[in-house]
Short mmCIF file of C-alpha atoms in Angstrom, two decimals:
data_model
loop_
_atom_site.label_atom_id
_atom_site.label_comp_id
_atom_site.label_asym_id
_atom_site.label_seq_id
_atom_site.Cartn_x
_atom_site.Cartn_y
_atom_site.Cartn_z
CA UNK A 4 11.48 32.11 -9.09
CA UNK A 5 9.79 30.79 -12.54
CA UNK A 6 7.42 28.11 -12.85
CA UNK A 7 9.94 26.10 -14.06
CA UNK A 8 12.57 26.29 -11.04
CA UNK A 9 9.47 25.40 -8.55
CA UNK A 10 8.45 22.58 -10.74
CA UNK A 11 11.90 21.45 -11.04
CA UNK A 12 12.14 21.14 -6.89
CA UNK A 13 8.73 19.35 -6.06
CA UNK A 14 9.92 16.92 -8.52
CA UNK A 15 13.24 16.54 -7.01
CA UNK A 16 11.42 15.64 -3.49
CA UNK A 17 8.99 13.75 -5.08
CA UNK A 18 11.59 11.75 -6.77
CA UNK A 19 13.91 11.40 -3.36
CA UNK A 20 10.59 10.49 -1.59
CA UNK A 21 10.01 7.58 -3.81
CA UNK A 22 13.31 6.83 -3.32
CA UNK A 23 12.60 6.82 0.04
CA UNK A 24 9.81 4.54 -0.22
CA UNK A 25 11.92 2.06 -2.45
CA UNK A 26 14.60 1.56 -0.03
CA UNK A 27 11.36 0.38 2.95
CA UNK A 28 9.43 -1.41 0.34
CA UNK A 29 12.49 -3.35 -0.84
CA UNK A 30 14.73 -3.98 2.79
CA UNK A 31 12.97 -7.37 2.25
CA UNK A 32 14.60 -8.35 -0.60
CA UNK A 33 18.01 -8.50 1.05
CA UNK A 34 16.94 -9.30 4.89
CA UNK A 35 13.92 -10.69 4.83
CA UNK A 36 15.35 -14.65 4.80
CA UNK A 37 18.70 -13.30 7.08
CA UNK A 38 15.44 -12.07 9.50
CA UNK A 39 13.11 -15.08 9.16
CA UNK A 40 16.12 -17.99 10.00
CA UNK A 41 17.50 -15.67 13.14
CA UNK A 42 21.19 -15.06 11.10
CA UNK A 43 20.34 -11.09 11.75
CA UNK A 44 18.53 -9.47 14.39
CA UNK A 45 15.97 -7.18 12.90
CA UNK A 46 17.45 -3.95 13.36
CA UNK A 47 21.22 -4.96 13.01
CA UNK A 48 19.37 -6.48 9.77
CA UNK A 49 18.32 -3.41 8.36
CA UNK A 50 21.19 -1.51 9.57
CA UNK A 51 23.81 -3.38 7.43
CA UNK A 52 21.60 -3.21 4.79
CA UNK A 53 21.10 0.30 5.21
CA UNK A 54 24.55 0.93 4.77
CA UNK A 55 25.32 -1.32 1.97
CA UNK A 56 22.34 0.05 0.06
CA UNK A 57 24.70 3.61 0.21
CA UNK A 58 27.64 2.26 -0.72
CA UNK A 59 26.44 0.26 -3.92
CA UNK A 60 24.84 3.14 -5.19
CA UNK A 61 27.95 4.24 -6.01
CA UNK A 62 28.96 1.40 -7.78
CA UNK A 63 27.54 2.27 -11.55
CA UNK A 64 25.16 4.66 -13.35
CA UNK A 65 24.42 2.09 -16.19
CA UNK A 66 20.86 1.55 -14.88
CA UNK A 67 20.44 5.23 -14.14
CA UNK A 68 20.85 5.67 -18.06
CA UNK A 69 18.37 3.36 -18.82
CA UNK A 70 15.82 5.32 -17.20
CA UNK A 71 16.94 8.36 -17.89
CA UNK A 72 16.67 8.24 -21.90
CA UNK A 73 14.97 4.63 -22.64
CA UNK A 74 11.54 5.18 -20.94
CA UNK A 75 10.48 8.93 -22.46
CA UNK A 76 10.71 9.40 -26.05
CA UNK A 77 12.79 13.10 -25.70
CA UNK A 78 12.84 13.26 -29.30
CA UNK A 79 9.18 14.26 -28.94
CA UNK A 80 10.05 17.27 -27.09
CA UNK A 81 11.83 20.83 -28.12
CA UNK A 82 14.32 20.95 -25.30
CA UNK A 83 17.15 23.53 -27.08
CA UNK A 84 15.03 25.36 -29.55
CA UNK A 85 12.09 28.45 -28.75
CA UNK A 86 9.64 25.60 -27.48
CA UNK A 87 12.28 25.23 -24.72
CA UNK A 88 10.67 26.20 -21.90
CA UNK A 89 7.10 25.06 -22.87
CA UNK A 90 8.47 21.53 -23.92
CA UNK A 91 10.49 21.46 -20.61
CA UNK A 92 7.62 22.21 -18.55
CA UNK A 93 5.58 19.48 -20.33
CA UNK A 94 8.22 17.14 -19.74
CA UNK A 95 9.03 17.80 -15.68
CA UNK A 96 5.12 17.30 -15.49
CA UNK A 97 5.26 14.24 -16.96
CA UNK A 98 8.34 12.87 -14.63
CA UNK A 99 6.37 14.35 -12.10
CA UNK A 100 2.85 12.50 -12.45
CA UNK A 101 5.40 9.13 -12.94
CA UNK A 102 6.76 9.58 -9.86
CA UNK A 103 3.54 9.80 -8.08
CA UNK A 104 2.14 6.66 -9.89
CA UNK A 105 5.10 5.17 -8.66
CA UNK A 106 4.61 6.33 -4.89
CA UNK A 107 1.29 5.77 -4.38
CA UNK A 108 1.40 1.87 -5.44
CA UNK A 109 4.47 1.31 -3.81
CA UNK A 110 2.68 2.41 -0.44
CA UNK A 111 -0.62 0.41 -1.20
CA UNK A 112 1.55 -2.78 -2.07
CA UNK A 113 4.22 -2.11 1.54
CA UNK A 114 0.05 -1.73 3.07
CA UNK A 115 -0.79 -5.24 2.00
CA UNK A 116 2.69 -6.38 2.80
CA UNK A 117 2.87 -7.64 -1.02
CA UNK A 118 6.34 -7.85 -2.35
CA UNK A 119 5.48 -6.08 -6.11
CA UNK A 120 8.49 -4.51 -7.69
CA UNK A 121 9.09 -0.57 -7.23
CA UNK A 122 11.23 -0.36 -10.38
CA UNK A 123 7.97 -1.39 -12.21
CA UNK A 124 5.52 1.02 -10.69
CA UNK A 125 8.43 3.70 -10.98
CA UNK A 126 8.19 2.37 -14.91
CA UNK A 127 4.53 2.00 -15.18
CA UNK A 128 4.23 6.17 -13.82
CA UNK A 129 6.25 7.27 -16.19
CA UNK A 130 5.21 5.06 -19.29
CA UNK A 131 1.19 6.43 -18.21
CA UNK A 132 2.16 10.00 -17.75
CA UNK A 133 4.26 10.25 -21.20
CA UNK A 134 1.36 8.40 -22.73
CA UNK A 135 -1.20 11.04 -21.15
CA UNK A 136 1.06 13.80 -22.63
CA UNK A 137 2.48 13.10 -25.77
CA UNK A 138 0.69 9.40 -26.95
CA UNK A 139 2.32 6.49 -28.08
CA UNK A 140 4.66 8.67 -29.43
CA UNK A 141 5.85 10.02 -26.32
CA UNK A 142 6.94 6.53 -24.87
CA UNK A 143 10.40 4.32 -25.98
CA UNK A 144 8.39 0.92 -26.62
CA UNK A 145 11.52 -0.78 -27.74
CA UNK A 146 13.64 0.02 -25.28
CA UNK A 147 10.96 -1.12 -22.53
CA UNK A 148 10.28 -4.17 -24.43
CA UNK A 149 14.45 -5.19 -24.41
CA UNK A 150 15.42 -3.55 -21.07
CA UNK A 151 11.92 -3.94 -18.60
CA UNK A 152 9.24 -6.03 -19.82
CA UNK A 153 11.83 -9.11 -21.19
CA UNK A 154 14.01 -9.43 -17.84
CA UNK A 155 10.71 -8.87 -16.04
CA UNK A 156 9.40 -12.34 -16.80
CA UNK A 157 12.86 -13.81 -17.52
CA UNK A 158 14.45 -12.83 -13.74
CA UNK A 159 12.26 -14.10 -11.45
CA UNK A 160 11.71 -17.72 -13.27
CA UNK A 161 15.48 -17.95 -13.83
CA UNK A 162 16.05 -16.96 -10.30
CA UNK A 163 13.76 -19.96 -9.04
CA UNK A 164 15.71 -22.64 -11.32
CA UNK A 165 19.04 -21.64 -9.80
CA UNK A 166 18.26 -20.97 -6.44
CA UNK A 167 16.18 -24.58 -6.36
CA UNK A 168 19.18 -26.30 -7.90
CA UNK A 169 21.17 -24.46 -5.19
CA UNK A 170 19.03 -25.83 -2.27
CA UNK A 171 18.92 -29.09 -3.80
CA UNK A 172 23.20 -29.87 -4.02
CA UNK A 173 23.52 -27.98 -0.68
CA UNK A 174 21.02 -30.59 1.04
CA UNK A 175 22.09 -33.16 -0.71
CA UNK A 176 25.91 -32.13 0.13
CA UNK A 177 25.18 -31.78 3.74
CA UNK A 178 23.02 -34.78 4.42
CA UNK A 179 25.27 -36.75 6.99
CA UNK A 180 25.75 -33.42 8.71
CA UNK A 181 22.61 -32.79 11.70
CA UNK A 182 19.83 -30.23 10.96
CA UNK A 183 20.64 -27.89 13.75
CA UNK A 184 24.55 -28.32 13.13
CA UNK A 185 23.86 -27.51 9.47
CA UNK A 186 21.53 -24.49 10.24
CA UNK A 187 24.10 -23.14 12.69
CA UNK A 188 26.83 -22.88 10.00
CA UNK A 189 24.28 -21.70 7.29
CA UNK A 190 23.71 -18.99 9.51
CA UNK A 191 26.86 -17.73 9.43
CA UNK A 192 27.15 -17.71 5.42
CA UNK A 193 23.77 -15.91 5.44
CA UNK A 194 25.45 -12.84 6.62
CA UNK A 195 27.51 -12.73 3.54
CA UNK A 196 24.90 -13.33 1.06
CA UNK A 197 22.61 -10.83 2.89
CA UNK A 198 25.16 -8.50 2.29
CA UNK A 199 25.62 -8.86 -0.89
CA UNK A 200 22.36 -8.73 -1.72
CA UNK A 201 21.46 -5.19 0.15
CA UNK A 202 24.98 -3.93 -1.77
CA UNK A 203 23.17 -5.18 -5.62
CA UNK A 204 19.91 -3.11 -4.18
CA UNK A 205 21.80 0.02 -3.68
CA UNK A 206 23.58 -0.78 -7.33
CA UNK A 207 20.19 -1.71 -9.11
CA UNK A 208 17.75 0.29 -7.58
CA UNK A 209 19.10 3.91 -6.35
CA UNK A 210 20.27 4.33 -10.19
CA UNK A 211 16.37 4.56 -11.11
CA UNK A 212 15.80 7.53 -8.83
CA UNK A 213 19.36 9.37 -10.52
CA UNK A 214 17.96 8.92 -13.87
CA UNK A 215 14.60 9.94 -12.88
CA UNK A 216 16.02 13.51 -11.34
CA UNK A 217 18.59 13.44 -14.50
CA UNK A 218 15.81 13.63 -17.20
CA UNK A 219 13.77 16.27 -14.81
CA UNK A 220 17.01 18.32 -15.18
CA UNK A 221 17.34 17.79 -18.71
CA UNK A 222 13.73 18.72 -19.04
CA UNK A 223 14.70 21.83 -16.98
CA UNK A 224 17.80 23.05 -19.34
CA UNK A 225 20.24 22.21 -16.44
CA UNK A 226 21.50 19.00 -18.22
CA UNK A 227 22.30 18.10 -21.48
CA UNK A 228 20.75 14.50 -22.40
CA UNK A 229 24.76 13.26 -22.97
CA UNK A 230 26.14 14.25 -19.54
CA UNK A 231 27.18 12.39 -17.13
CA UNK A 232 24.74 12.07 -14.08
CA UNK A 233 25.71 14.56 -11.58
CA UNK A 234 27.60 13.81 -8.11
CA UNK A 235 24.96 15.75 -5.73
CA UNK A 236 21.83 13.47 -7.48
CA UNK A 237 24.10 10.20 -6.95
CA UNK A 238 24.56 11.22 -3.31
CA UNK A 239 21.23 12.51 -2.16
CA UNK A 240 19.71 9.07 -3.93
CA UNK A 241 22.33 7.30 -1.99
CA UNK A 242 21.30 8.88 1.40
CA UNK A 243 17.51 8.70 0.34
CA UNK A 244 17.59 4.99 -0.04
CA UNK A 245 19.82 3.87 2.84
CA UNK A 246 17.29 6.01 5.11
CA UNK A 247 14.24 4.44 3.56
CA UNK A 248 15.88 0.83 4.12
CA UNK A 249 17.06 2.07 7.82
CA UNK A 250 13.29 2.57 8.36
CA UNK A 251 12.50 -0.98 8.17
CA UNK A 252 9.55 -1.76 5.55
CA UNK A 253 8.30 -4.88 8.18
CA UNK A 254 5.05 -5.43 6.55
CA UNK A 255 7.07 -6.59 3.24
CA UNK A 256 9.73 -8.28 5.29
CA UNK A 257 7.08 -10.23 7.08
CA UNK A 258 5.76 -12.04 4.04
CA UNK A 259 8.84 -12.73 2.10
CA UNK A 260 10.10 -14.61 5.13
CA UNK A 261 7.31 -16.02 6.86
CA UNK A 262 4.18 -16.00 4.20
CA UNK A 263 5.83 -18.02 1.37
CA UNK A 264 8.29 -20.65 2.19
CA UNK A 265 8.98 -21.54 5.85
CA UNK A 266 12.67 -21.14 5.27
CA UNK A 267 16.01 -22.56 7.00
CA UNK A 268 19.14 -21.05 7.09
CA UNK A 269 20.71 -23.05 4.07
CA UNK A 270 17.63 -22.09 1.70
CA UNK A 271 18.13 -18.41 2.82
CA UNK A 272 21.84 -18.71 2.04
CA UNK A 273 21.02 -20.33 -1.42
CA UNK A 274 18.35 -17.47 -2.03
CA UNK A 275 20.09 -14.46 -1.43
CA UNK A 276 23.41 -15.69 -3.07
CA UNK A 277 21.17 -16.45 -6.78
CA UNK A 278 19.49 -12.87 -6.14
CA UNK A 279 22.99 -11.16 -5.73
CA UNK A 280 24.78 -12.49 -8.52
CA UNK A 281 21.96 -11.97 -10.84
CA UNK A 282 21.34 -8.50 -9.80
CA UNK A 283 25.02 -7.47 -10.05
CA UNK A 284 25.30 -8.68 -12.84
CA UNK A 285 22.33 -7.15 -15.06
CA UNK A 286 23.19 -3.82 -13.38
CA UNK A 287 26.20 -4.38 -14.80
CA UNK A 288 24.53 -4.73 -18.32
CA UNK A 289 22.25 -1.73 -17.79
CA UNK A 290 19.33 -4.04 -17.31
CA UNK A 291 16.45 -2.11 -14.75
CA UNK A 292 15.61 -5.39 -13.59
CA UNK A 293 13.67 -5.64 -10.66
CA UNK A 294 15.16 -7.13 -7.48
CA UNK A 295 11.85 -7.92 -5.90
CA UNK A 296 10.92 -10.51 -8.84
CA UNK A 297 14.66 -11.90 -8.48
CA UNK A 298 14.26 -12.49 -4.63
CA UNK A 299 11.09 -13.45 -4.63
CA UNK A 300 11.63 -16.07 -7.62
CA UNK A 301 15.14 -17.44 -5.55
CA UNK A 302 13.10 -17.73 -2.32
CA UNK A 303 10.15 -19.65 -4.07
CA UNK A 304 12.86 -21.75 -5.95
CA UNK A 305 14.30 -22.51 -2.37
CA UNK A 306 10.82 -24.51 -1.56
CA UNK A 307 11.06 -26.01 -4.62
CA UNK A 308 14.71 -27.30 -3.90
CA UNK A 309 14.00 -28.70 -0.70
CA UNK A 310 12.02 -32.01 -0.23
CA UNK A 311 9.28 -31.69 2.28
CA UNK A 312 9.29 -27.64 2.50
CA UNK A 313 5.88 -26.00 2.32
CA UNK A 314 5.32 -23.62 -0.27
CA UNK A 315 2.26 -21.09 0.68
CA UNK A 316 1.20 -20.93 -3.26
CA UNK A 317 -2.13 -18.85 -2.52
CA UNK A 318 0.26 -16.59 -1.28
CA UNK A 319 2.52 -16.84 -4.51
CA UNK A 320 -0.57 -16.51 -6.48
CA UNK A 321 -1.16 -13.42 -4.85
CA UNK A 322 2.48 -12.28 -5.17
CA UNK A 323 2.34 -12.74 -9.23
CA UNK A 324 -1.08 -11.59 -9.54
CA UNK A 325 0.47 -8.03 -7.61
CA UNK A 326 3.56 -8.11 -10.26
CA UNK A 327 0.88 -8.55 -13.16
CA UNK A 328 -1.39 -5.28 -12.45
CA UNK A 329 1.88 -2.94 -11.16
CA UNK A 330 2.71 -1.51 -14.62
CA UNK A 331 -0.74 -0.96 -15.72
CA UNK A 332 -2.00 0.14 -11.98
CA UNK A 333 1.21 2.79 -11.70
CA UNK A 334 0.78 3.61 -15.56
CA UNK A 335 -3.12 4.45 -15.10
CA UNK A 336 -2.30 6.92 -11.64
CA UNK A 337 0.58 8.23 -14.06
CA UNK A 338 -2.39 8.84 -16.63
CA UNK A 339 -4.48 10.44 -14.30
CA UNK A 340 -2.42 12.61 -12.09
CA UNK A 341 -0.81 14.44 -15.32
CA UNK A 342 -4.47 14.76 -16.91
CA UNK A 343 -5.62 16.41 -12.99
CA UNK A 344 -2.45 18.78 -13.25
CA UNK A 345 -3.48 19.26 -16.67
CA UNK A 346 -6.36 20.46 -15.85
CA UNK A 347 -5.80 22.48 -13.57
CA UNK A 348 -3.08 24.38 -15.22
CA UNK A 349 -5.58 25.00 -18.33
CA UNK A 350 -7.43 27.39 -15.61
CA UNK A 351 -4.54 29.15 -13.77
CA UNK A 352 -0.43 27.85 -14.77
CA UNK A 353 1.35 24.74 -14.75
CA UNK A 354 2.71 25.15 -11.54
CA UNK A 355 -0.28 25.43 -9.71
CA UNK A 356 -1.37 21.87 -11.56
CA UNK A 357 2.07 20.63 -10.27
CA UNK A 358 1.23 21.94 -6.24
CA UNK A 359 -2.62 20.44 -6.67
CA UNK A 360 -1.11 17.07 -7.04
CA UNK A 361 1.27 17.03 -5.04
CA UNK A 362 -0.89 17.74 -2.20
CA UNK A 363 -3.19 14.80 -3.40
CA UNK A 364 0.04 12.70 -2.79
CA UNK A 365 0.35 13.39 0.64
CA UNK A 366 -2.85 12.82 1.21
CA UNK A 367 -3.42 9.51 -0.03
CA UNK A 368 0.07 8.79 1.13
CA UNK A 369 -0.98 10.16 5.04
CA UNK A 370 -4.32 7.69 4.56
CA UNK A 371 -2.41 4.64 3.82
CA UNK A 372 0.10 5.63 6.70
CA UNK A 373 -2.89 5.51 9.03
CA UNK A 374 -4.42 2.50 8.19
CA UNK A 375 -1.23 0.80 8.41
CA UNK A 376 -1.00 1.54 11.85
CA UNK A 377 -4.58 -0.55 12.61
CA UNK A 378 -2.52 -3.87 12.24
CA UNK A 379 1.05 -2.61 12.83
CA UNK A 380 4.03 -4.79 11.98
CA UNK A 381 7.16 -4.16 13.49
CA UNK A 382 10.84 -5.58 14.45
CA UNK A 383 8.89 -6.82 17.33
CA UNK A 384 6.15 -9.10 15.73
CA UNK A 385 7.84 -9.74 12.10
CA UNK A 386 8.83 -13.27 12.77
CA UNK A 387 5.89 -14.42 14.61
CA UNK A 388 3.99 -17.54 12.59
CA UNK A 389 1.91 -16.99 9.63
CA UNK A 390 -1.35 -18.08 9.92
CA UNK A 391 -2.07 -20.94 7.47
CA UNK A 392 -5.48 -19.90 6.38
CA UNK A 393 -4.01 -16.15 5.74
CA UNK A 394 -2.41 -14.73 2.16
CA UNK A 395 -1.48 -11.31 3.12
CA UNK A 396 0.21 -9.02 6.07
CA UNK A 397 -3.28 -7.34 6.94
CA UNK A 398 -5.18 -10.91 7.67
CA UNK A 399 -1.94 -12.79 9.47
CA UNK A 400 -1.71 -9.81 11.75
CA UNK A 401 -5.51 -8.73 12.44
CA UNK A 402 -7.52 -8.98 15.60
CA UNK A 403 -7.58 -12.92 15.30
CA UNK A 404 -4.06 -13.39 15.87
CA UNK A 405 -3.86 -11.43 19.11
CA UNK A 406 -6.91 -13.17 20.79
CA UNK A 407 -6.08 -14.47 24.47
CA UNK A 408 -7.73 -17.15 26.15
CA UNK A 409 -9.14 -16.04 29.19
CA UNK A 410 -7.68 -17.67 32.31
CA UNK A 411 -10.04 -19.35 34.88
CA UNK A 412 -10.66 -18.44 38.52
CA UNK A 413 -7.71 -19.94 40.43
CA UNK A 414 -5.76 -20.58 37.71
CA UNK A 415 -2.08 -19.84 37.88
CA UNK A 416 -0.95 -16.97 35.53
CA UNK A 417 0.98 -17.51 32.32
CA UNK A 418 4.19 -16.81 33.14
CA UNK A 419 4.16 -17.93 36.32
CA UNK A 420 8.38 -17.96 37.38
CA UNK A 421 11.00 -16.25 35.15
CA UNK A 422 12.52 -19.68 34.82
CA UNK A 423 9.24 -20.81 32.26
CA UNK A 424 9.36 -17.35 30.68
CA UNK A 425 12.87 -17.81 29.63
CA UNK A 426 11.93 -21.27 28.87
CA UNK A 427 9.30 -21.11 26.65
CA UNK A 428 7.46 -18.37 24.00
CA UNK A 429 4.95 -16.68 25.20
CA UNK A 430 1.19 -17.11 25.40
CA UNK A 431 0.36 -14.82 22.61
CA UNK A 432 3.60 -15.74 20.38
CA UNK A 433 2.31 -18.91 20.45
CA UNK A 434 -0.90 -18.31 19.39
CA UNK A 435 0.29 -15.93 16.62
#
């Protein structure tokens, strides 16, 4: 097997793991609201969306192309001529190294429970590796400009506009009608919209990962830059996704439904149906926008709509702050990773530089896993109440949140008949 072929598969894994990790990191998008106002049950939630996720990444491939030749400059490789093999190295490392930057801040930002976009950090990789190799040269500035950075601040404020004029008619519509009436239908409608959003994911979203594994098969001589994308990388990023939704993402989920906006079920309705059509429709255009900013930016526009909702803005802060540092922060581990591989291959061969880091990826990747786990969030504990004074997943879910008051000599236990425990929440619910 040539150093090629093996670099060729860890970047194919690498490239369905991130995958993977988009489809957790992003279930919120779609659910989180569906989750928060009780129109879905947690795991039917991510179930549907699961599925949907499959099925609309079969809808296009426009995105796919996007990433696939407006991101790396291939005119600044030799991928036909005797450099070949050299040039096509050079370039799967660099895919490589993007991917990783990619992983690794998609798994810090699920740790934190901090809704940043993985289309950006999948962007910002790739954009520091190509730098890292090749120098300005090596990187499509225009096409990032018109296609990423652009719709990156555009979405999310355009998103908030329509989704606040949205809540606004629809309370304004419904004011005769009573609250719990109202949220009772809205509930209903949510399942639609939640839908529809989890279908624009799998649309937007599993297209980055096919035009990711396209160029590292370009770069590999198994493509030619003009084909079409091939029906094996559309499935297996299909599959990849859906299972990475299926597997829940909660920490995300939590904070998009209970850390911003305390939402009802017709601002959830009025979120997810601005975040679906504007998805659809720039994945329709070939746009890699980012759903993350579009959700986020229809659920904030949601408190905006609605007279007396509260709007968590340290939270928000903390939430823009996050989408700020995600192309530089992914761009920099890019940077790095390719000059480590680098490195290494300057001593022994480019494949061994490729194998160093991808062991450093599951290592940092097995760390964050297990400090997850100190404060775990679950289907169980998603939709228990934010703590005011908190602004992230680790602080509304640490030690604080689970104290108990202890019960005094004589005193009569908690739940004390079935009839109160089916009555009322329990102790530590209610403390949460």
């Amino acid at each position: 097997m040539t150093a090629t072929l093996i670099i060729l598969g860890i970047v194919v894994v690498t490239a369905l793991a991130f995958d993977f990790t988009n489809g957790f990191h992003d279930t919120a998008n779609a659910m989180a609201t569906s989750i928060a106002t009780g129109a879905l049950k947690p795991f039917t939630a991510v179930a549907i969306s699961a599925v949907l996720n499959l099925v609309g990444a079969f809808l296009s491939v426009n995105v796919a192309a996007t990433v696939a030749k407006g991101i790396v400059n291939l005119d600044s490789y030799d991928l036909t001529g005797a450099a070949a093999d050299t040039d096509g190295q050079a370039l799967l490392m660099v895919v490589f190294t993007g991917l990783i930057g990619g992983i690794i801040w998609n798994l810090f930002t699920w740790l934190l429970g901090m809704p940043s976009s993985s289309s950006h950090a999948l962007f910002g990789g790739l954009i520091g590796a190509a730098f890292a190799a090749m120098g300005s040269t090596g990187v499509e500035w225009s096409s990032i400009a018109g296609k990423i950075i652009i719709p990156a601040v555009a979405s999310p404020i355009i998103a908030a506009l329509v989704s606040a004029c949205a809540t606004f008619l629809i309370y304004w519509v419904t004011n005769t009608i009573p609250n719990k009436a109202k949220n009772e239908h809205f509930r209903h409608g949510q399942i639609v919209t939640a839908c529809l959003v989890s279908l624009a994911h799998g649309a937007g979203d599993a297209q980055k990962t096919m035009g990711v594994i396209f160029l590292a098969l370009v770069a590999s001589g198994h493509a030619v830059a003009d084909a079409r994308i091939p029906t094996w990388v559309i499935v297996s990023c299909a599959v990849a996704i859906a299972a990475g939704t299926m597997s829940g993402g909660w920490r995300v989920i939590r904070t998009l439904g209970k850390g911003l906006v305390e939402i009802e079920s017709p601002q959830g309705m009025a979120a997810e149906a601005t975040s679906a059509a504007i998805i659809l429709t720039s994945a329709t255009g070939g746009m890699a926008l980012s759903t993350t900013h579009v959700s986020t930016g229809s659920i904030l526009g949601t408190g905006l709509g609605r007279r007396g909702a509260e709007v968590r803005w340290g939270v928000a802060m903390r939430m823009v702050s996050a989408w700020l540092i995600t192309l530089p922060c992914a761009a920099f581990v890019g940077f790095a990773t390719w000059w480590l591989a680098h490195g290494v291959s300057s001593f022994t061969n480019v494949a061994t530089g490729a194998i160093v880091d991808f062991v450093l990826l599951l290592a940092m990747a097995a760390l964050i896993v297990i400090r997850s786990r100190m404060n775990p969030v679950d289907a169980s504990n998603v939709n228990n109440d934010w703590d005011p004074n908190s602004e992230s997943v680790d602080s509304s879910m640490g030690a604080g949140s689970d104290r108990k008051e202890p019960v005094a000599a004589g005193a009569a236990p908690v739940s004390a008949t079935k009839a109160e425990d089916a009555s009322a929440p329990s102790t530590a619910q209610e403390e949460r």
